[in-house]
CSV table of C-alpha atoms and ligand atoms in Angstrom, one decimal:
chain,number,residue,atom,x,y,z
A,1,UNK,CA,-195.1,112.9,-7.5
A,2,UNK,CA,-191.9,111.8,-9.0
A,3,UNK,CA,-191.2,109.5,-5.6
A,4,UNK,CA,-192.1,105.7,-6.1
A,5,UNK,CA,-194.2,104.4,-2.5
A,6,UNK,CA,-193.2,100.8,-3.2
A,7,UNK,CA,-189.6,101.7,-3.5
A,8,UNK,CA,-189.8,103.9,0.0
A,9,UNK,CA,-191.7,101.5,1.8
A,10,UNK,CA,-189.1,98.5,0.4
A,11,UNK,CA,-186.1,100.4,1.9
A,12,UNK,CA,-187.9,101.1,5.3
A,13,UNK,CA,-188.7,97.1,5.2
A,14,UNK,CA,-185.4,95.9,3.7
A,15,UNK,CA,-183.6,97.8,6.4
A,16,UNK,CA,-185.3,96.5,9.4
A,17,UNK,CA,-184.8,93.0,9.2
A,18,UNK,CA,-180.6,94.3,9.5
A,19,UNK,CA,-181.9,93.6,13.5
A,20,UNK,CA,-180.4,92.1,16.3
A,21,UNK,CA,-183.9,92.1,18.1
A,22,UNK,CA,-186.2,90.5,16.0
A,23,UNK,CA,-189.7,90.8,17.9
A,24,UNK,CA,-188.4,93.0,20.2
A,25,UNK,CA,-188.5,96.4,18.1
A,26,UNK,CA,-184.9,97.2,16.1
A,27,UNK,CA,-181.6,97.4,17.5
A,28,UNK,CA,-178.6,98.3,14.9
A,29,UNK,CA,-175.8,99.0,16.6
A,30,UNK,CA,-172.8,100.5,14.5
A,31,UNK,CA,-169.4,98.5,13.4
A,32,UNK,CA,-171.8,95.1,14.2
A,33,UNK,CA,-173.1,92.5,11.3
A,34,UNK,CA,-176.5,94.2,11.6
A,35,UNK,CA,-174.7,97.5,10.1
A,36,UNK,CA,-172.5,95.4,7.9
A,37,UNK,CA,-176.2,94.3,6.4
A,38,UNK,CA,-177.7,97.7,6.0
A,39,UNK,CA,-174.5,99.1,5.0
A,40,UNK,CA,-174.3,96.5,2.0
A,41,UNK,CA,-178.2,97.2,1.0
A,42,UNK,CA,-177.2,100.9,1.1
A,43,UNK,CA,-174.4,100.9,-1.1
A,44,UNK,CA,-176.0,98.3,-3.6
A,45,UNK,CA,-179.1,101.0,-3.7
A,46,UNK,CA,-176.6,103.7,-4.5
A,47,UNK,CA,-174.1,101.8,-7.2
A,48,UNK,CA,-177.4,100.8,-9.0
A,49,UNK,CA,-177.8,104.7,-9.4
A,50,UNK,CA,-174.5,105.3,-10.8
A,51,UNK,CA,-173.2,107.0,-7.5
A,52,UNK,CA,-169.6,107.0,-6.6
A,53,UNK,CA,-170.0,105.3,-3.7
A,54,UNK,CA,-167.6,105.0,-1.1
A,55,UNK,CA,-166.8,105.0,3.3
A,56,UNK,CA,-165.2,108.0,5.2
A,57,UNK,CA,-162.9,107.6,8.0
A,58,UNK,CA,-165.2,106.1,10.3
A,59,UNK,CA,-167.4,104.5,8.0
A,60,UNK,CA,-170.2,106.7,7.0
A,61,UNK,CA,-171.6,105.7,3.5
A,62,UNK,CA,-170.9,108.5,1.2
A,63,UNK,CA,-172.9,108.2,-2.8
A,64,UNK,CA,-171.5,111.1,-4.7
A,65,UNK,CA,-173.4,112.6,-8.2
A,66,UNK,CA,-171.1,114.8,-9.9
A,67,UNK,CA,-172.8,118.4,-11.0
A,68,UNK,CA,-172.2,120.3,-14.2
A,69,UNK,CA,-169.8,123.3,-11.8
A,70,UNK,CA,-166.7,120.6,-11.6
A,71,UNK,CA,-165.2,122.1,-8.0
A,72,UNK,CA,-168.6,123.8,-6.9
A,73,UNK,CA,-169.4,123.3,-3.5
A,74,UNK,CA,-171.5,119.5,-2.3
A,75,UNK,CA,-175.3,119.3,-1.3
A,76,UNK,CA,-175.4,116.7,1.1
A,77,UNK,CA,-178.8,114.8,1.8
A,78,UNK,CA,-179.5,111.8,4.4
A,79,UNK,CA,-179.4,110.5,8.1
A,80,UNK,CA,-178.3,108.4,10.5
A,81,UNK,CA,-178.8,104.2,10.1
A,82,UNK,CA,-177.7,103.0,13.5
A,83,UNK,CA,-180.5,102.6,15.6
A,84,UNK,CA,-181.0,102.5,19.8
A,85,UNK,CA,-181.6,99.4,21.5
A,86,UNK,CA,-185.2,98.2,20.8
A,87,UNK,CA,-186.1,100.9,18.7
A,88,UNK,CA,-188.2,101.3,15.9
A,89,UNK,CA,-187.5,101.2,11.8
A,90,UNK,CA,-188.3,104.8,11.3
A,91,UNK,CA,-185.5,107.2,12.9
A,92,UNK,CA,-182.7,107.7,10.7
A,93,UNK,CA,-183.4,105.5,7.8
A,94,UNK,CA,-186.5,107.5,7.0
A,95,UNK,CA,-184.0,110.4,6.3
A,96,UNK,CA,-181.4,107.5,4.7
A,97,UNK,CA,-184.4,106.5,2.5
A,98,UNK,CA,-185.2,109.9,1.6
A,99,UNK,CA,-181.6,110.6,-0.1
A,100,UNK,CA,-181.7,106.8,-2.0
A,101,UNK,CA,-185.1,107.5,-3.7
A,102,UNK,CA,-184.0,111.4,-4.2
A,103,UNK,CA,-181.1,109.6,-5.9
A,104,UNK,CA,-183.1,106.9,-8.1
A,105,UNK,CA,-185.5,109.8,-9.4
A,106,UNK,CA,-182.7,112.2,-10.7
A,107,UNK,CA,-181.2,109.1,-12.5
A,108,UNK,CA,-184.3,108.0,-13.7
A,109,UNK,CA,-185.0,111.0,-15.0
A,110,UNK,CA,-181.3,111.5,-16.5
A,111,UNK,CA,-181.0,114.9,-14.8
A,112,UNK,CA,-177.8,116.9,-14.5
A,113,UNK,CA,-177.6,119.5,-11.6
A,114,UNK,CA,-175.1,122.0,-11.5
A,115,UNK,CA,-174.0,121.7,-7.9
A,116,UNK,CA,-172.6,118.1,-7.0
A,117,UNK,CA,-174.9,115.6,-4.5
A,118,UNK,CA,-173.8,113.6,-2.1
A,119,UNK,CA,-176.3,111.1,-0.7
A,120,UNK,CA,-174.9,110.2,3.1
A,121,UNK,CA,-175.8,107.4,5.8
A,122,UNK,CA,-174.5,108.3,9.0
A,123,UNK,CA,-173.2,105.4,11.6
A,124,UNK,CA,-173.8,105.8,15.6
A,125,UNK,CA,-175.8,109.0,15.4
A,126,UNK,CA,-177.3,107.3,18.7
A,127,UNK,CA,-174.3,106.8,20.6
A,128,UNK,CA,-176.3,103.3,21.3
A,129,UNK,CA,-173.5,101.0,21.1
A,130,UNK,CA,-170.7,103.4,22.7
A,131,UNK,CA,-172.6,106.3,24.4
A,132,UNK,CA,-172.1,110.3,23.7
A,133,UNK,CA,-173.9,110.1,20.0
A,134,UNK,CA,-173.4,112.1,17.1
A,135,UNK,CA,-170.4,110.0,16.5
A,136,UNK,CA,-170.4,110.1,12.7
A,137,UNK,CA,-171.3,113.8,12.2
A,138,UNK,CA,-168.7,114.7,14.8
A,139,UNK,CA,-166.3,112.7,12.8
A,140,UNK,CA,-167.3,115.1,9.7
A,141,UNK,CA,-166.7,118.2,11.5
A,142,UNK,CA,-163.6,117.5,13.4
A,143,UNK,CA,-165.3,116.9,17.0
A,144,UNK,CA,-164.0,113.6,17.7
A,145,UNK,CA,-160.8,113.1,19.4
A,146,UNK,CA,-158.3,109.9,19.0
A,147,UNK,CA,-158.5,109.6,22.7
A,148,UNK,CA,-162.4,109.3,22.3
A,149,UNK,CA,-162.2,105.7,20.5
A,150,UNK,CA,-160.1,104.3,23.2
A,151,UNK,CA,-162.0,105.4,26.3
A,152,UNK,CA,-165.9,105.1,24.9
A,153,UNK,CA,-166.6,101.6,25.3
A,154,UNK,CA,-169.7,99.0,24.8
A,155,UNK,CA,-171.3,97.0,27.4
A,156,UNK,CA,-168.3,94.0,26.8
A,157,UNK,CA,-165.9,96.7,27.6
A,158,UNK,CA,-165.1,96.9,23.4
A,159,UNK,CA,-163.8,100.2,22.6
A,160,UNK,CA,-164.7,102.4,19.2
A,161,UNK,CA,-161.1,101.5,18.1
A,162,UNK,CA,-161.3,97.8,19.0
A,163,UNK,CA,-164.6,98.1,16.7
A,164,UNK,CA,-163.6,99.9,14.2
A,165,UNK,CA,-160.6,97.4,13.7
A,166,UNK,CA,-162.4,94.8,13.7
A,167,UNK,CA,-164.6,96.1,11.2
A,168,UNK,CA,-161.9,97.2,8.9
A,169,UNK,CA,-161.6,100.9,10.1
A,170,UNK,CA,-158.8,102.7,10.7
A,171,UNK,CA,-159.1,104.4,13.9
A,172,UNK,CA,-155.8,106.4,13.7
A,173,UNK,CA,-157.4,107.8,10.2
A,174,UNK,CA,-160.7,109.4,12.0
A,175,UNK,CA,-159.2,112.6,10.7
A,176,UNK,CA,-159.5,111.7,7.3
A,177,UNK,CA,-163.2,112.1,7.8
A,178,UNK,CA,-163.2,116.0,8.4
A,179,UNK,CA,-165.0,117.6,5.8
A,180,UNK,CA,-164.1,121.6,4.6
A,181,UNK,CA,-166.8,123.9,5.2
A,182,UNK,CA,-165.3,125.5,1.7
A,183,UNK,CA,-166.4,122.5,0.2
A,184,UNK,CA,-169.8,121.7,1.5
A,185,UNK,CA,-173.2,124.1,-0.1
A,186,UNK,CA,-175.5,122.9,2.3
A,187,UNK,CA,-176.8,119.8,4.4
A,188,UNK,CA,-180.5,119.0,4.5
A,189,UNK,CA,-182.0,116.0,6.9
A,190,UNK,CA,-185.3,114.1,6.8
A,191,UNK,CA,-186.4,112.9,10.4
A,192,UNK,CA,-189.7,111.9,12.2
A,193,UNK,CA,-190.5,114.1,14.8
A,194,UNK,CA,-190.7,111.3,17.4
A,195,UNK,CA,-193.1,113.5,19.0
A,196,UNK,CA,-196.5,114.4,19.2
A,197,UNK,CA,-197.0,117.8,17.8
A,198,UNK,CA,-198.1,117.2,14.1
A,199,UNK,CA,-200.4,114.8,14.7
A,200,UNK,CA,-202.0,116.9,17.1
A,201,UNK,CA,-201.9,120.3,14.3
A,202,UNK,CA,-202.6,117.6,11.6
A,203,UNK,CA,-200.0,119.2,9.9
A,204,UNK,CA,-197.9,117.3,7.2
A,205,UNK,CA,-194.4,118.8,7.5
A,206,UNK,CA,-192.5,120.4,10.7
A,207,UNK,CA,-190.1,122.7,9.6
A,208,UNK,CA,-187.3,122.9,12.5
A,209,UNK,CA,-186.1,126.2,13.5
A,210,UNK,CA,-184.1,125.2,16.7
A,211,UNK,CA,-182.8,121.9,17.5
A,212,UNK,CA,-182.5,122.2,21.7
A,213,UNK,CA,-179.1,122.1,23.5
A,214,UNK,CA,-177.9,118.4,24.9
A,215,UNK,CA,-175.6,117.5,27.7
A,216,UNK,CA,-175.0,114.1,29.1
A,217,UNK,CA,-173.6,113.7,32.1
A,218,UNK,CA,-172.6,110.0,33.6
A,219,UNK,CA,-171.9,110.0,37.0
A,220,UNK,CA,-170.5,106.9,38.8
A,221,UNK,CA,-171.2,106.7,43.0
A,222,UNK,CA,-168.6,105.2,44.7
A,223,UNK,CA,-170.1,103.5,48.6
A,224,UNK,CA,-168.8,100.1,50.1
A,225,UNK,CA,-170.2,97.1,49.3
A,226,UNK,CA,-170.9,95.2,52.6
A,227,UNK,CA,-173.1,92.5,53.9
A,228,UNK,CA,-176.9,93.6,53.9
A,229,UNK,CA,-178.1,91.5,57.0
A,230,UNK,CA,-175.0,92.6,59.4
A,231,UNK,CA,-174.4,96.1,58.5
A,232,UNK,CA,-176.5,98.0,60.9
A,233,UNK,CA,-178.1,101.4,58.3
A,234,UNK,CA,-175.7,103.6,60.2
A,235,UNK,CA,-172.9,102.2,59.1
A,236,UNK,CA,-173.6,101.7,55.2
A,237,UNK,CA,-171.8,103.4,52.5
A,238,UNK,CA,-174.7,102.4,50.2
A,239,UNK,CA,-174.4,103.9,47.0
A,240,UNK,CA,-177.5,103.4,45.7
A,241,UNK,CA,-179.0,105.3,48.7
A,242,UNK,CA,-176.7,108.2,47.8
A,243,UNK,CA,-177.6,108.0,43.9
A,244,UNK,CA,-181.2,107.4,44.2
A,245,UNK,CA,-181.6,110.6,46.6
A,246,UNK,CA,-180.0,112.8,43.8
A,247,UNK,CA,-182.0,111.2,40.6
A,248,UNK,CA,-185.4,111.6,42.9
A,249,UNK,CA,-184.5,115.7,42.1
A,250,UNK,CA,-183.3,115.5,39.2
A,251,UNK,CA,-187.2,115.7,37.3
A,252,UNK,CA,-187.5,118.3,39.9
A,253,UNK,CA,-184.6,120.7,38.5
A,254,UNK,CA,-185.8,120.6,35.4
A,255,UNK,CA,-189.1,122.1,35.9
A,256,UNK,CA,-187.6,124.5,37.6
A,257,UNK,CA,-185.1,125.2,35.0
A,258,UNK,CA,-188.5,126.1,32.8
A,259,UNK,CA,-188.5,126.9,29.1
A,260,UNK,CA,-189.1,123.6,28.2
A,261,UNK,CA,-186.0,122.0,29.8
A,262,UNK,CA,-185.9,118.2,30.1
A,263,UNK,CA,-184.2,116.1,32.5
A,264,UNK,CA,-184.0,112.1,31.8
A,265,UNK,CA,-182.1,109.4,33.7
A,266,UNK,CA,-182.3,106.6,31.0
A,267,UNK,CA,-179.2,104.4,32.2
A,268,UNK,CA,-178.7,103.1,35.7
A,269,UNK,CA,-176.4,100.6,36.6
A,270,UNK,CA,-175.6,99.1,40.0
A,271,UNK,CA,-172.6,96.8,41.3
A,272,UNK,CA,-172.0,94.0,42.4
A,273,UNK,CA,-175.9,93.5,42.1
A,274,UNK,CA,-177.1,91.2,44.4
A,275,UNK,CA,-180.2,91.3,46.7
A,276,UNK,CA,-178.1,90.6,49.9
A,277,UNK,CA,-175.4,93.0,49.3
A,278,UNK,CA,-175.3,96.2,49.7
A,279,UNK,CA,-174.3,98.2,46.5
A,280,UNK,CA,-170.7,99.4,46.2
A,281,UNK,CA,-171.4,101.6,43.2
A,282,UNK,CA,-173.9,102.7,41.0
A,283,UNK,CA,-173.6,104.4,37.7
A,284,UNK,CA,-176.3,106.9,36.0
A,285,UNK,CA,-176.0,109.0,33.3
A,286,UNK,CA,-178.3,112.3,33.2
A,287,UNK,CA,-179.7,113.3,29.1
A,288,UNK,CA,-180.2,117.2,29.9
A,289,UNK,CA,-181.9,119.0,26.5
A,290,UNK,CA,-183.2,122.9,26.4
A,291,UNK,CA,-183.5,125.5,24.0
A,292,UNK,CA,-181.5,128.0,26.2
A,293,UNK,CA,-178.0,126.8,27.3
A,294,UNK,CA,-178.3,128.3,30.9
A,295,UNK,CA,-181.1,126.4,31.5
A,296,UNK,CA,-178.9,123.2,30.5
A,297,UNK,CA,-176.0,125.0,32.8
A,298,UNK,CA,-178.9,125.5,35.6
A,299,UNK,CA,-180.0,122.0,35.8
A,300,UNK,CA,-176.5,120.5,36.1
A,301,UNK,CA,-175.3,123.1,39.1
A,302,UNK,CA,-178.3,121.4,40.9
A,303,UNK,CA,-177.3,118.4,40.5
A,304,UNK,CA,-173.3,119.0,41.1
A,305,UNK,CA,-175.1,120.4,44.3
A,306,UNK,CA,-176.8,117.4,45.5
A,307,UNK,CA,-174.5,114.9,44.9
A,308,UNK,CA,-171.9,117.3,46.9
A,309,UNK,CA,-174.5,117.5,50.0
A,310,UNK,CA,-175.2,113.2,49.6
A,311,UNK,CA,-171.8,112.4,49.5
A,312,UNK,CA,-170.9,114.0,52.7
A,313,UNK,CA,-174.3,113.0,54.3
A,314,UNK,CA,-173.6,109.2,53.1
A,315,UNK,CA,-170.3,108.6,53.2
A,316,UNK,CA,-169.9,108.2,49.3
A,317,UNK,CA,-167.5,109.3,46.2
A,318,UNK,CA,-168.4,110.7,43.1
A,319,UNK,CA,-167.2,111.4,39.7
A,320,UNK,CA,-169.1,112.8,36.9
A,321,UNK,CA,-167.9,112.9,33.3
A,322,UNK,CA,-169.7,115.1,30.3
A,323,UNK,CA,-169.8,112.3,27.7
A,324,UNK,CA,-172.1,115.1,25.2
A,325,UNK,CA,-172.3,118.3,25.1
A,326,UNK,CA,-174.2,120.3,21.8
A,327,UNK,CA,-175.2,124.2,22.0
A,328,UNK,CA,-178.7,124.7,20.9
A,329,UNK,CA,-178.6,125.3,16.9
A,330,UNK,CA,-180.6,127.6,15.1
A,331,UNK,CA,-180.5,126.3,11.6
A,332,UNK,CA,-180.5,128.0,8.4
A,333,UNK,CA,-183.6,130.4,7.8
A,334,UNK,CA,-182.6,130.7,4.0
A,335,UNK,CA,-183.4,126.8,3.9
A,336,UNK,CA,-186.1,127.1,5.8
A,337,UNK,CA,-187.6,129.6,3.6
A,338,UNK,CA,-187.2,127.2,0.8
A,339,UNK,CA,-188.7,124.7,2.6
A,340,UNK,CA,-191.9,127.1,3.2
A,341,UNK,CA,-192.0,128.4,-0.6
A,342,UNK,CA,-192.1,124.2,-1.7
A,343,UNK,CA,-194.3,123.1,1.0
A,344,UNK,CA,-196.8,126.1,-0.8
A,345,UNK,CA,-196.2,124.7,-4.3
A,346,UNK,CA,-197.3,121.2,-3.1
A,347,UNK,CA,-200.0,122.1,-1.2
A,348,UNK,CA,-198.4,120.4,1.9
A,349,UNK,CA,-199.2,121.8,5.2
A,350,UNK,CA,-196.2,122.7,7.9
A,351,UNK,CA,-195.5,124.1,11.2
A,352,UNK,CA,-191.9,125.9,12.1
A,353,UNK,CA,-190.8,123.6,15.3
A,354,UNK,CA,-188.4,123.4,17.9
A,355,UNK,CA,-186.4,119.7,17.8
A,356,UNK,CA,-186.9,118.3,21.0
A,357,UNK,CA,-183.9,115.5,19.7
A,358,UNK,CA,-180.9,115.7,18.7
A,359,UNK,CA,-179.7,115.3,14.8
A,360,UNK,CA,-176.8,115.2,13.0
A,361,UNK,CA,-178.2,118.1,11.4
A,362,UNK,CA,-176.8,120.0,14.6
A,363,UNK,CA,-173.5,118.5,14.0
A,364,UNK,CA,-172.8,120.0,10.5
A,365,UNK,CA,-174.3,122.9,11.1
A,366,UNK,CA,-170.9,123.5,12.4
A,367,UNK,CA,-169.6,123.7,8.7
A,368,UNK,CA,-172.8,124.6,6.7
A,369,UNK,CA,-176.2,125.8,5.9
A,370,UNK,CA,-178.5,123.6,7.0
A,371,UNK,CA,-181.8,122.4,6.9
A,372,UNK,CA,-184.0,119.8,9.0
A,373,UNK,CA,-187.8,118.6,8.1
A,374,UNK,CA,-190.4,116.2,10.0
A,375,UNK,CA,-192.6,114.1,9.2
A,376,UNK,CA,-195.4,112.9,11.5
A,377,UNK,CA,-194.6,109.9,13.9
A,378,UNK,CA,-198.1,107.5,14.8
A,379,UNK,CA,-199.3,108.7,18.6
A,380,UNK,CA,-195.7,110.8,18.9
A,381,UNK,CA,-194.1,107.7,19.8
A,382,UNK,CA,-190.3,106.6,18.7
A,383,UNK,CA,-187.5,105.0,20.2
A,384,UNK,CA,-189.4,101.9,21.0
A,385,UNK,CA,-190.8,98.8,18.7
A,386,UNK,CA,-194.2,101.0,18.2
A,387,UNK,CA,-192.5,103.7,16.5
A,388,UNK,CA,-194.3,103.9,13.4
A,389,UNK,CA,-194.5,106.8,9.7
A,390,UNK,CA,-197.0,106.0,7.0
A,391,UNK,CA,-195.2,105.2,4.0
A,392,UNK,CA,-197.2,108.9,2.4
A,393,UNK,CA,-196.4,110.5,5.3
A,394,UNK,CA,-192.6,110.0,4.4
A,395,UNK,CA,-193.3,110.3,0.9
A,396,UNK,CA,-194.7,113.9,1.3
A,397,UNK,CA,-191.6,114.8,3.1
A,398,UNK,CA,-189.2,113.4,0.0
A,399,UNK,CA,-191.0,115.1,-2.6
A,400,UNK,CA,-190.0,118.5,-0.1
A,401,UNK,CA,-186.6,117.7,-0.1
A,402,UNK,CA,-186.8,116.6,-3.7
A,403,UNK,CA,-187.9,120.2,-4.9
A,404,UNK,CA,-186.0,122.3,-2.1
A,405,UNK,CA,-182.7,120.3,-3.6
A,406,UNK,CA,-183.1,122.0,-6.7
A,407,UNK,CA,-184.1,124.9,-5.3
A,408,UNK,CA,-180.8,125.1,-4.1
A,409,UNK,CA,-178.9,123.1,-6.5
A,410,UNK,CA,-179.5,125.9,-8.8
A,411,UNK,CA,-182.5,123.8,-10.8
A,412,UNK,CA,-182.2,120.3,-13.1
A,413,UNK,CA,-179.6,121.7,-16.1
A,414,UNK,CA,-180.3,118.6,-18.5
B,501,HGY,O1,-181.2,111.4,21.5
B,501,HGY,C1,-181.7,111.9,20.5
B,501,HGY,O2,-182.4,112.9,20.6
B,501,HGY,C2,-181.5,111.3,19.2
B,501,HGY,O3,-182.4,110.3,19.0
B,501,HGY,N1,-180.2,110.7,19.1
B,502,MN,MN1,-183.0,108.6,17.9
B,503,MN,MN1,-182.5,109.9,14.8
């Protein structure tokens, strides 16, 4: 193994305590002091490497290793290292981790590879903080619009801008962060498969093939708020009555939908929010995910249909906003092949799967080759404080990316 454990399982550690919710699993929210913590941990990790290390547009943390071809095209390795809210210490820096150690063995070895490396931590891949996701890798591939920073906003109503100002971005520069598909080799990612599938196979590595589609819909029900003791029930505009009757289907659609689709209402707000009044509007905001975008496009006509039939049946409004939507991605099979040839070569034992989550590895697939591995995640849990990857678990997987770098890279020249 050329990988160092103690090094692996210091970054996972190191990184964790960058928390807002000590005890109650991680939350690192992007453009807040808990990035500003990681971020600075990151980049000291990289300068000690002799990387050129430096911030895109938005704030992604970019360590660059020159290769012997001067304008030859970048390999880019890494993750994400915002987190959700109570989350666990595993998804995204594991794949953050993986590009730092791949970094310390190639200087500690004094290699030179022909193509150049860049070693890349990615901010809001979660969309945690703001909502929609995939924030940093849209940024890379030209996806996110001006307009975007101004209307996505946190929970105190803060928009990206406001954020990014205040953490000494430029938001009017977001386009400074597009990278040129001419100038980019290939893009490989290190995740946990925050599901239960190699753990079940006792397999070591998942190779991903597809990553599914995603659409987010938020939908905001407008009633009348009114008193609940004197407003007889046929004269309510109750928006949670309308909402709640459409969320009750929406499971519902998406077994019907088949081929795996999945339907999840993971936000629900209500207003004004008291027990003795009766709510005036009620926002949810539907995650839809399939491997076949008509199943996505099925799902969402159901709904569009029941909140039609509720509204007039109730009495309510409705608007509905699409705050993500990513095609299915097949990623690339000359990666993957790599991936299979190295996982024979170390003896490591893998399964070609389907991404049930979303990566930014869908993102720049937009402008590259790319390439997306997993390692097992304890019971298939993630998002939440139990999320949990042995240290040699994660290990294996570096060592994979180590070899498939060079693979592609062209091999070690010095
Ligand atoms: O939502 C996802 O699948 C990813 O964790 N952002
Ligand atoms: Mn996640
Ligand atoms: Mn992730």
């Amino acid at each position: 193994m050329y990988t160092k454990l103690e090094r692996i399982k210091k970054d996972i550690e190191t990184m964790g305590r960058f928390n807002a919710t000590p005890g109650k699993g991680l939350t690192r929210f992007s453009y807040t002091p808990e990035d500003r913590g990681a971020r600075e941990y990151i980049k000291g990790e990289m300068l000690k490497v002799g990387l050129k290390v430096y911030e895109d547009a938005v704030g992604n943390i970019i360590g660059r290793m020159e290769g012997i071809l001067k304008y030859a095209p970048t390999i880019i390795i890494g993750s994400h290292f915002d987190s959700v809210k109570n989350g666990g210490n595993f998804d995204g820096p594991s794949g953050v981790v993986m590009a730092l150690e791949i970094a310390r063995v190639i200087h500690e070895n004094d290699m030179r590879l022909k193509y150049p490396i860049e070693f890349i931590a990615i901010v809001e891949e979660e969309g945690g903080r703001f909502g929609g996701g995939l924030f940093g890798s849209r940024a890379m591939v030209g996806k996110v619009t001006r307009e975007e920073l101004d209307t996505f906003k946190d929970d105190s109503d803060i928009s990206i801008a406001e954020a990014m100002r205040a953490f000494g971005l430029n938001p009017d520069r977001i386009q400074e962060a597009v990278r040129k598909p001419r100038d980019i080799k290939a893009f490989i990612e290190l995740h946990i498969e925050q599901g239960p599938v190699l753990e079940a196979t006792g397999k070591e590595i998942g190779i991903v093939d597809y990553i599914v589609g995603i659409k987010q819909l938020e939908v905001i029900v407008k009633g009348q708020p009114d008193h609940a003791g004197t407003t007889p029930m046929t004269m309510r505009s109750d928006a949670l009555d309308a909402a709640s009757t459409v969320i009750s289907q929406v499971s519902g659609f998406a077994k019907e939908a088949g081929e795996g689709t999945v339907a999840t209402v993971g936000v629900l707000t209500l207003l004004p929010g008291a027990p003795n009044i009766v709510p005036g509007q009620v926002k949810f905001v539907v995650d839809i995910r399939s491997r076949k975008s008509e199943c996505i496009n099925q799902v969402c006509k159901e709904i569009m249909k029941s909140l039609e039939k509720v509204s007039e049946v109730k009495g309510v409004q409705y608007d509905i906003e699409n705050k993500l939507y990513v095609e299915p991605t097949q990623l690339s099979k000359k990666i993957m092949d790599c991936f299979i040839e190295n996982c024979k070569k170390l003896n490591l034992s893998s399964e070609i799967m389907l991404s049930g989550a979303g990566h930014d590895a869908m993102m720049i697939e937009n402008i590259t080759d790319v390439g997306l591995i997993f390692v097992p995640s304890k019971g298939g849990r993630s998002h939440c404080p139990e999320e949990w990857t042995d240290y040699e678990d994660l290990q294996k997987g570096i060592e994979l990316v180590y070899h498939t770098i060079l693979d592609i890279g062209g091999g070690r020249v010095t």
